[in-house]
XYZ file of C-alpha atoms in Angstrom:
525
model
C -15.884 65.673 -13.075
C -15.325 68.494 -10.600
C -17.520 66.707 -8.075
C -15.412 63.562 -8.347
C -12.210 65.541 -7.795
C -13.755 67.258 -4.764
C -14.726 63.899 -3.212
C -11.222 62.469 -3.805
C -9.604 65.538 -2.247
C -11.728 65.277 0.899
C -10.840 61.588 1.311
C -7.119 62.188 0.947
C -6.953 65.274 3.191
C -9.422 63.900 5.753
C -11.316 67.241 5.693
C -15.015 67.880 5.968
C -17.639 65.719 7.590
C -16.194 62.392 6.290
C -12.741 63.193 7.742
C -14.181 64.180 11.141
C -16.236 60.989 11.431
C -13.253 58.841 10.395
C -11.092 60.447 13.112
C -13.757 60.244 15.740
C -14.761 56.557 15.280
C -12.093 54.755 13.204
C -8.759 55.802 14.753
C -9.214 54.696 18.424
C -10.551 51.248 17.397
C -7.642 50.799 14.952
C -4.962 51.764 17.515
C -6.332 49.476 20.189
C -5.760 46.218 18.221
C -2.875 47.110 15.858
C 0.677 45.952 16.313
C 1.653 49.444 17.234
C -0.987 49.798 19.962
C -1.179 48.896 23.640
C 0.137 45.254 23.362
C 3.501 45.860 21.658
C 5.457 44.137 24.428
C 3.401 40.880 24.501
C 5.136 38.097 22.446
C 3.022 35.980 20.085
C 3.647 32.850 22.223
C 1.785 34.421 25.244
C -1.942 35.072 25.614
C -3.157 38.678 25.522
C -3.999 40.110 28.931
C -7.721 40.557 29.574
C -8.711 37.982 26.910
C -10.828 35.082 28.325
C -9.063 31.690 28.380
C -10.371 29.438 25.545
C -12.158 26.242 26.459
C -11.351 23.338 24.138
C -13.351 20.147 23.637
C -11.750 17.201 25.451
C -12.154 13.427 25.269
C -12.593 11.832 28.671
C -10.728 8.542 28.086
C -10.622 6.203 25.114
C -14.010 4.572 25.655
C -15.684 6.822 23.101
C -13.436 5.416 20.406
C -13.610 1.754 21.342
C -15.153 -0.676 18.945
C -18.025 -2.527 20.664
C -18.696 -6.132 19.699
C -21.703 -8.323 20.561
C -22.191 -11.934 19.535
C -25.780 -13.008 18.924
C -27.191 -16.460 19.780
C -26.702 -17.722 16.221
C -22.992 -16.786 16.208
C -23.300 -13.581 14.181
C -21.109 -10.751 15.458
C -22.292 -7.139 15.647
C -19.534 -4.507 15.733
C -19.913 -0.738 15.878
C -17.653 2.325 16.012
C -18.928 5.643 17.190
C -18.317 8.527 14.725
C -20.251 11.734 14.821
C -22.079 12.942 11.741
C -25.374 12.714 9.918
C -24.446 9.664 7.807
C -23.401 6.138 8.665
C -21.818 3.171 6.889
C -23.287 -0.244 7.651
C -22.554 -3.564 6.022
C -22.208 -7.336 6.313
C -18.798 -8.952 5.924
C -18.626 -12.675 5.273
C -15.704 -15.088 5.600
C -16.151 -16.094 1.972
C -14.148 -15.671 -1.213
C -12.216 -17.378 -3.970
C -9.875 -19.222 -1.553
C -12.898 -21.380 -0.444
C -13.780 -22.545 -3.941
C -11.596 -25.685 -4.047
C -14.623 -27.959 -3.829
C -16.822 -25.711 -5.987
C -16.623 -24.204 -9.454
C -13.993 -21.469 -9.542
C -15.517 -18.004 -10.012
C -18.593 -18.238 -7.808
C -17.516 -15.379 -5.518
C -16.930 -13.245 -8.648
C -20.453 -14.057 -9.811
C -21.944 -13.212 -6.391
C -20.210 -9.818 -6.462
C -21.932 -8.982 -9.764
C -25.322 -10.343 -8.567
C -25.280 -8.285 -5.335
C -28.225 -5.925 -4.695
C -30.390 -7.605 -7.322
C -34.044 -8.676 -6.727
C -34.910 -10.288 -3.372
C -38.026 -11.595 -1.585
C -39.004 -8.037 -0.646
C -37.686 -6.071 -3.593
C -38.652 -6.933 -7.185
C -35.647 -5.353 -8.834
C -32.372 -3.564 -8.307
C -34.062 -0.267 -9.157
C -36.477 -0.719 -6.256
C -33.536 -1.264 -3.898
C -31.779 1.870 -5.160
C -34.993 3.915 -4.842
C -35.402 2.768 -1.261
C -31.840 3.802 -0.451
C -32.281 7.176 -2.170
C -34.989 8.077 0.341
C -32.186 8.065 2.957
C -29.516 9.499 0.686
C -27.907 6.086 0.459
C -25.529 4.278 -1.885
C -24.565 0.611 -1.954
C -21.640 -1.534 -2.990
C -20.350 -5.128 -2.937
C -16.721 -6.200 -3.084
C -15.155 -9.641 -2.978
C -11.512 -10.468 -2.259
C -9.764 -13.829 -1.884
C -10.970 -14.324 1.691
C -13.762 -11.796 2.303
C -17.102 -10.711 0.771
C -18.468 -7.320 1.816
C -21.919 -5.821 1.291
C -22.039 -2.161 2.372
C -24.429 0.783 2.413
C -23.788 4.434 3.329
C -26.900 6.342 4.236
C -28.524 8.761 6.682
C -28.273 7.407 10.260
C -32.065 7.880 10.673
C -32.652 5.125 8.111
C -30.619 2.482 9.971
C -33.543 0.089 10.419
C -34.368 0.210 6.709
C -30.709 -0.233 5.781
C -30.118 -3.295 7.975
C -33.394 -4.862 6.800
C -32.360 -4.280 3.175
C -28.856 -5.765 3.722
C -30.330 -8.828 5.395
C -32.676 -9.332 2.465
C -29.876 -8.868 -0.117
C -27.530 -11.323 1.619
C -29.993 -14.052 2.762
C -32.876 -13.825 0.305
C -31.631 -13.152 -3.252
C -33.915 -14.482 -5.969
C -31.083 -15.237 -8.441
C -33.430 -15.303 -11.423
C -32.343 -16.737 -14.770
C -32.417 -13.273 -16.311
C -30.121 -11.890 -13.612
C -27.697 -14.767 -13.953
C -27.543 -14.330 -17.739
C -26.853 -10.591 -17.341
C -24.134 -11.456 -14.863
C -22.530 -13.833 -17.352
C -22.366 -10.987 -19.842
C -20.850 -8.659 -17.241
C -18.196 -11.212 -16.260
C -17.247 -11.851 -19.917
C -16.879 -8.102 -20.501
C -14.728 -7.685 -17.389
C -12.418 -10.524 -18.452
C -12.072 -9.053 -21.971
C -11.415 -5.595 -20.484
C -8.717 -7.050 -18.175
C -6.772 -8.347 -21.142
C -6.936 -5.006 -22.944
C -5.959 -2.627 -20.133
C -2.661 -0.769 -20.390
C -2.277 -1.239 -16.595
C -1.109 -4.862 -16.086
C -1.166 -4.783 -12.275
C -4.503 -6.588 -11.704
C -3.549 -9.420 -14.046
C -0.004 -9.693 -12.585
C -1.460 -9.893 -9.083
C -3.584 -12.850 -10.182
C -0.580 -14.488 -11.751
C 1.772 -13.984 -8.774
C -0.774 -15.563 -6.393
C -1.175 -18.482 -8.778
C 2.590 -18.957 -8.849
C 3.080 -18.604 -5.086
C 0.236 -20.879 -3.956
C -0.080 -23.393 -6.762
C -3.712 -24.687 -6.892
C -4.545 -24.015 -3.251
C -6.407 -21.400 -1.156
C -5.295 -17.834 -2.095
C -3.687 -19.214 -5.265
C -7.073 -20.104 -6.721
C -8.491 -17.814 -9.413
C -10.245 -14.756 -7.980
C -11.825 -13.985 -11.323
C -14.184 -16.475 -12.967
C -12.410 -18.555 -15.660
C -13.994 -18.255 -19.089
C -14.859 -21.952 -19.248
C -16.871 -21.754 -15.997
C -19.107 -18.809 -16.945
C -21.784 -20.952 -18.610
C -21.669 -23.619 -15.879
C -22.564 -21.385 -12.942
C -26.323 -21.372 -12.284
C -28.705 -21.023 -9.326
C -28.131 -24.554 -7.955
C -24.352 -24.084 -8.032
C -24.670 -20.735 -6.254
C -27.042 -22.125 -3.615
C -24.638 -25.012 -2.916
C -21.874 -22.501 -2.203
C -24.062 -20.114 -0.214
C -25.387 -22.937 1.990
C -21.819 -23.660 3.157
C -20.359 -20.194 3.564
C -23.188 -17.686 4.090
C -23.800 -18.862 7.682
C -24.216 -16.500 10.704
C -21.040 -17.732 12.403
C -19.040 -16.554 9.395
C -20.646 -13.054 9.309
C -20.068 -9.686 10.944
C -22.629 -6.870 10.843
C -20.436 -3.744 11.171
C -21.513 -0.150 11.505
C -19.754 3.224 11.779
C -21.675 6.313 12.959
C -24.476 4.326 14.675
C -25.379 3.499 18.276
C -24.313 0.000 19.272
C -27.506 -0.946 21.031
C -29.621 0.250 18.093
C -27.468 -1.798 15.670
C -27.788 -4.927 17.877
C -31.551 -4.499 18.010
C -31.737 -4.252 14.184
C -29.599 -7.359 13.878
C -31.932 -9.284 16.163
C -34.915 -8.178 14.116
C -33.548 -9.090 10.694
C -30.671 -11.521 11.075
C -31.654 -13.756 13.964
C -33.805 -16.761 13.295
C -34.131 -15.987 9.577
C -34.376 -18.849 7.091
C -32.243 -18.078 4.021
C -33.375 -18.675 0.432
C -31.181 -21.824 0.135
C -32.566 -23.472 3.245
C -31.377 -23.796 6.786
C -29.455 -27.053 6.519
C -26.037 -27.357 8.232
C -22.917 -26.521 6.246
C -21.414 -29.825 5.042
C -18.352 -28.919 2.927
C -16.585 -25.973 4.523
C -12.986 -25.736 3.309
C -10.626 -25.181 6.276
C -7.421 -25.558 4.299
C -4.321 -23.623 5.380
C -2.435 -21.797 2.665
C 0.564 -23.771 1.347
C 3.268 -21.605 -0.162
C 4.848 -23.416 -3.107
C 6.710 -20.783 -5.105
C 7.024 -21.140 -8.842
C 6.614 -19.201 -12.081
C 3.618 -18.231 -14.230
C 4.236 -16.612 -17.623
C 1.958 -15.108 -20.255
C 3.550 -14.336 -23.624
C 1.644 -11.432 -25.119
C 2.215 -8.731 -27.741
C 2.095 -5.452 -25.782
C 2.984 -3.193 -28.694
C -0.596 -2.145 -29.422
C -1.968 -2.115 -25.842
C -2.482 1.677 -25.936
C -2.844 3.285 -29.378
C -3.185 6.934 -30.105
C -1.203 10.066 -31.030
C 1.295 9.238 -28.275
C 1.087 5.431 -27.895
C 2.305 3.759 -24.713
C 5.668 2.069 -25.242
C 5.910 -1.737 -25.502
C 6.899 -3.055 -22.081
C 7.553 -6.363 -20.390
C 6.211 -6.666 -16.837
C 7.801 -8.806 -14.140
C 6.618 -9.393 -10.601
C 8.827 -11.271 -8.084
C 7.413 -12.228 -4.683
C 8.493 -14.039 -1.494
C 6.362 -15.327 1.374
C 6.055 -12.943 4.324
C 3.593 -13.640 7.146
C -0.056 -13.457 8.069
C -1.663 -10.330 9.585
C -2.169 -12.263 12.820
C 1.566 -12.661 13.474
C 3.815 -10.237 15.327
C 6.074 -9.754 12.264
C 3.212 -8.283 10.265
C 4.119 -4.688 11.150
C 7.876 -5.083 10.463
C 6.886 -6.398 7.031
C 4.497 -3.419 6.565
C 7.334 -1.024 7.469
C 9.668 -2.849 5.066
C 7.122 -2.551 2.253
C 6.830 1.194 2.975
C 10.608 1.513 3.042
C 10.840 -0.096 -0.405
C 7.989 2.104 -1.815
C 8.436 2.997 -5.443
C 5.998 3.747 -8.210
C 6.005 4.792 -11.851
C 8.853 6.803 -13.369
C 6.401 9.405 -14.651
C 4.144 9.595 -11.585
C 3.655 12.894 -9.789
C 6.683 13.631 -7.634
C 8.747 11.075 -9.568
C 12.501 10.522 -9.500
C 14.475 13.559 -8.430
C 11.434 15.232 -6.890
C 11.872 14.299 -3.234
C 11.104 10.602 -3.225
C 13.287 8.727 -0.677
C 12.108 5.115 -0.875
C 14.673 2.522 -1.965
C 12.972 1.682 -5.270
C 13.052 5.374 -6.209
C 16.599 6.058 -5.056
C 18.273 2.786 -6.113
C 16.190 1.838 -9.173
C 14.196 4.582 -10.884
C 16.712 7.363 -10.252
C 19.671 5.304 -11.468
C 18.138 3.417 -14.416
C 16.337 5.796 -16.752
C 14.971 2.926 -18.832
C 12.926 1.502 -15.939
C 9.293 2.589 -16.305
C 8.030 1.228 -13.020
C 9.247 -0.343 -9.771
C 6.683 -0.764 -6.999
C 6.498 -2.817 -3.837
C 3.257 -4.580 -2.729
C 2.376 -6.492 0.412
C -0.575 -8.916 0.352
C -1.463 -10.363 3.759
C -4.025 -13.006 4.786
C -4.956 -14.794 7.980
C -2.455 -17.651 7.389
C 0.125 -16.311 4.960
C 1.454 -13.206 3.167
C 3.296 -12.198 0.027
C 5.777 -9.335 -0.449
C 6.249 -8.502 -4.149
C 8.125 -6.066 -6.375
C 6.592 -5.208 -9.764
C 8.901 -3.779 -12.445
C 8.401 -2.736 -16.107
C 10.932 -2.111 -18.851
C 11.679 -2.528 -22.519
C 11.671 -6.218 -23.592
C 15.384 -5.950 -24.560
C 16.368 -5.164 -20.941
C 14.370 -7.805 -19.117
C 17.401 -9.704 -17.833
C 18.974 -6.547 -16.392
C 15.664 -5.511 -14.830
C 15.286 -8.894 -13.102
C 18.813 -8.636 -11.699
C 18.136 -5.125 -10.346
C 15.047 -6.424 -8.544
C 16.766 -9.520 -7.080
C 19.558 -7.222 -5.863
C 16.987 -5.042 -4.065
C 15.514 -8.145 -2.383
C 18.956 -9.223 -1.140
C 19.706 -5.702 0.148
C 16.568 -5.877 2.340
C 18.493 -8.131 4.716
C 21.464 -5.785 4.803
C 22.102 -2.642 6.842
C 19.025 -0.534 7.605
C 19.684 3.151 7.930
C 17.998 4.646 11.025
C 16.826 7.721 9.087
C 15.136 5.742 6.325
C 13.524 3.458 8.911
C 12.105 6.397 10.856
C 10.861 7.965 7.629
C 9.156 4.709 6.625
C 7.498 4.289 10.086
C 6.336 7.919 10.006
C 4.951 7.497 6.503
C 3.120 4.264 7.468
C 1.547 5.891 10.546
C 0.584 8.945 8.473
C -1.010 6.827 5.812
C -2.882 4.789 8.434
C -4.282 7.823 10.217
C -5.191 9.681 6.998
C -6.974 6.661 5.605
C -8.942 6.260 8.818
C -10.377 9.783 8.441
C -12.862 8.308 5.947
C -15.936 6.606 7.302
C -16.039 3.757 4.696
C -12.414 2.918 5.511
C -13.148 2.787 9.244
C -16.080 0.495 8.477
C -13.922 -1.886 6.476
C -11.195 -1.881 9.138
C -13.701 -2.615 11.894
C -15.419 -5.387 9.912
C -12.244 -7.102 8.720
C -10.524 -7.086 12.132
C -13.602 -8.358 14.005
C -14.185 -11.029 11.328
C -10.561 -12.278 11.703
C -9.823 -11.753 15.446
C -13.225 -11.015 17.057
C -11.790 -7.690 18.311
C -10.128 -4.527 16.928
C -6.813 -2.858 17.541
C -7.293 0.884 17.685
C -5.157 3.232 15.594
C -3.138 4.524 18.565
C -2.294 0.916 19.520
C -1.082 0.186 15.965
C 1.002 3.380 15.962
C 2.641 2.296 19.194
C 3.566 -1.075 17.681
C 4.881 0.622 14.519
C 7.145 2.904 16.562
C 8.613 -0.165 18.288
C 9.922 -1.635 14.998
C 13.774 -1.751 15.119
C 16.386 -2.093 12.393
C 17.136 -5.628 13.590
C 13.413 -6.534 13.134
C 13.607 -5.549 9.483
C 16.816 -7.489 8.947
C 15.410 -10.533 10.701
C 12.149 -10.758 8.688
C 13.912 -10.034 5.429
C 16.523 -12.753 6.062
C 13.791 -15.278 6.860
C 11.854 -14.267 3.736
C 14.937 -14.764 1.467
C 15.225 -18.383 2.538
C 11.979 -19.181 0.640
C 11.551 -20.110 -2.973
C 10.566 -17.130 -5.113
C 7.257 -16.670 -6.949
C 7.614 -15.088 -10.384
C 4.968 -13.713 -12.779
C 5.905 -12.390 -16.232
C 3.781 -10.711 -18.917
C 4.718 -9.486 -22.411
C 7.695 -10.321 -24.668
C 9.601 -12.859 -22.611
C 12.346 -13.841 -25.022
C 15.079 -12.532 -22.658
C 13.431 -13.676 -19.412
C 15.959 -15.517 -17.171
C 15.219 -19.085 -16.136
C 13.375 -19.605 -12.853
C 16.411 -21.434 -11.444
C 18.575 -18.418 -12.187
C 16.218 -16.078 -10.345
C 16.274 -18.451 -7.400
C 20.103 -18.607 -7.505
C 20.321 -14.759 -7.617
C 18.235 -14.391 -4.477
C 20.544 -16.906 -2.742
C 23.691 -14.900 -3.712
C 25.023 -12.222 -1.426
C 25.129 -9.678 -4.263
C 21.815 -10.695 -5.897
C 23.415 -11.214 -9.323
C 22.068 -13.682 -11.882
C 24.390 -16.496 -13.005
C 26.407 -15.494 -16.073
C 25.259 -16.986 -19.334
C 27.248 -17.171 -22.570
C 25.812 -17.182 -26.071
C 27.641 -18.057 -29.256
C 25.154 -16.070 -31.325
C 23.088 -13.108 -30.287
């Protein structure tokens, strides 16, 4: 114990050999760099004297960030974006989806999504494909939308040749065995059952609002396979569709994190002069229909009381989605509509940062903050190459459906009113921020490159889009909103619809200056 006390005393007093060495070596070095040393008069905004000037990495021009595009002899486009790193994302995007199924059985694109990366001419099973990708640290995915089908792989850049060869085989040489098709039927049935049981109604409402807005044409066709078509889709039906839409002139091979010349060479090796599994005959029944906006209403009466059971069950809600036609992503008004959608914003009343916690979008300030019984109010913008749809989704107790619909129609009418400069600048900043943050991820860059080149044969870079966003003026918002309000509405409703206003009343409310529904009188309630 005495030894411990002696050591502590020496440390505190600085006496003995320890104290002498501390004074000899520690003190000068400490004084030289401390705030009380030789540089007390140098402000923090100025460099320290005697310190070498730092050399920062610079980018000599924009050419290193340009998307390079090459078109092969068969019409296939090869697009690449340079991004440094060990891994790359490569995939094939095809101008194919549910909107092209008018002359085919509805649900084929949904089937092809589930069949992706199954057995091919070179690979006997999906497991063999996954094992091949694992050698390069790779993962794969396939997604279909209404107008695009995307096969993608992320893997080590050194395995680019293997990845492109695998993608070509998956897209052009699938075996589509009876066993695989039967397993896909089971997967589709399960997905449809799961869709009807989910507490979140947004995927189902999105299907319904498209069906109402584009009645039986193009993007209004079912994206998911109808139950009655599951047993009808077989290999011959799939080959008939693939023969028309899986052609080189409708494809883009996109890559991020790869050299352009190397990607073009791989495309020539695996995608040029290749005979697909369904034959090389010319496409005979390609649907070139332009989307026809019709407006209308689609309803689904359903008991939502037991959608989420448990100790704290989810309340019974009625869900409404109202939409109006906007514009395609090829038009100049696309960005004003994108800013308008961001300005409306919204979300769930119990989401993180909900009402009263700093949210400044209109649907938070004017709807969720003022009406405590509203569970959700969210704006969505769906855009395609020939049309677009701006929607507001709202959820509330079935007894307050009429009031909820009137609140939403009022918000639509206010879109064409005065636009505050501060809220507009906030929406533009938020849109640019979301754009730039999303484009930090390699898979997002890949999808952006592929979709833009597929639609326009070129790509607008992020700084170009930010410049266009900054140029949006309040009068642009008012102009596009006024034009949108002259259209017939599309309405989708799910749940207890006993108090749902008539479609004609919703249409009349959107035509009124105050957005109010026509008054109705009941003798008995």
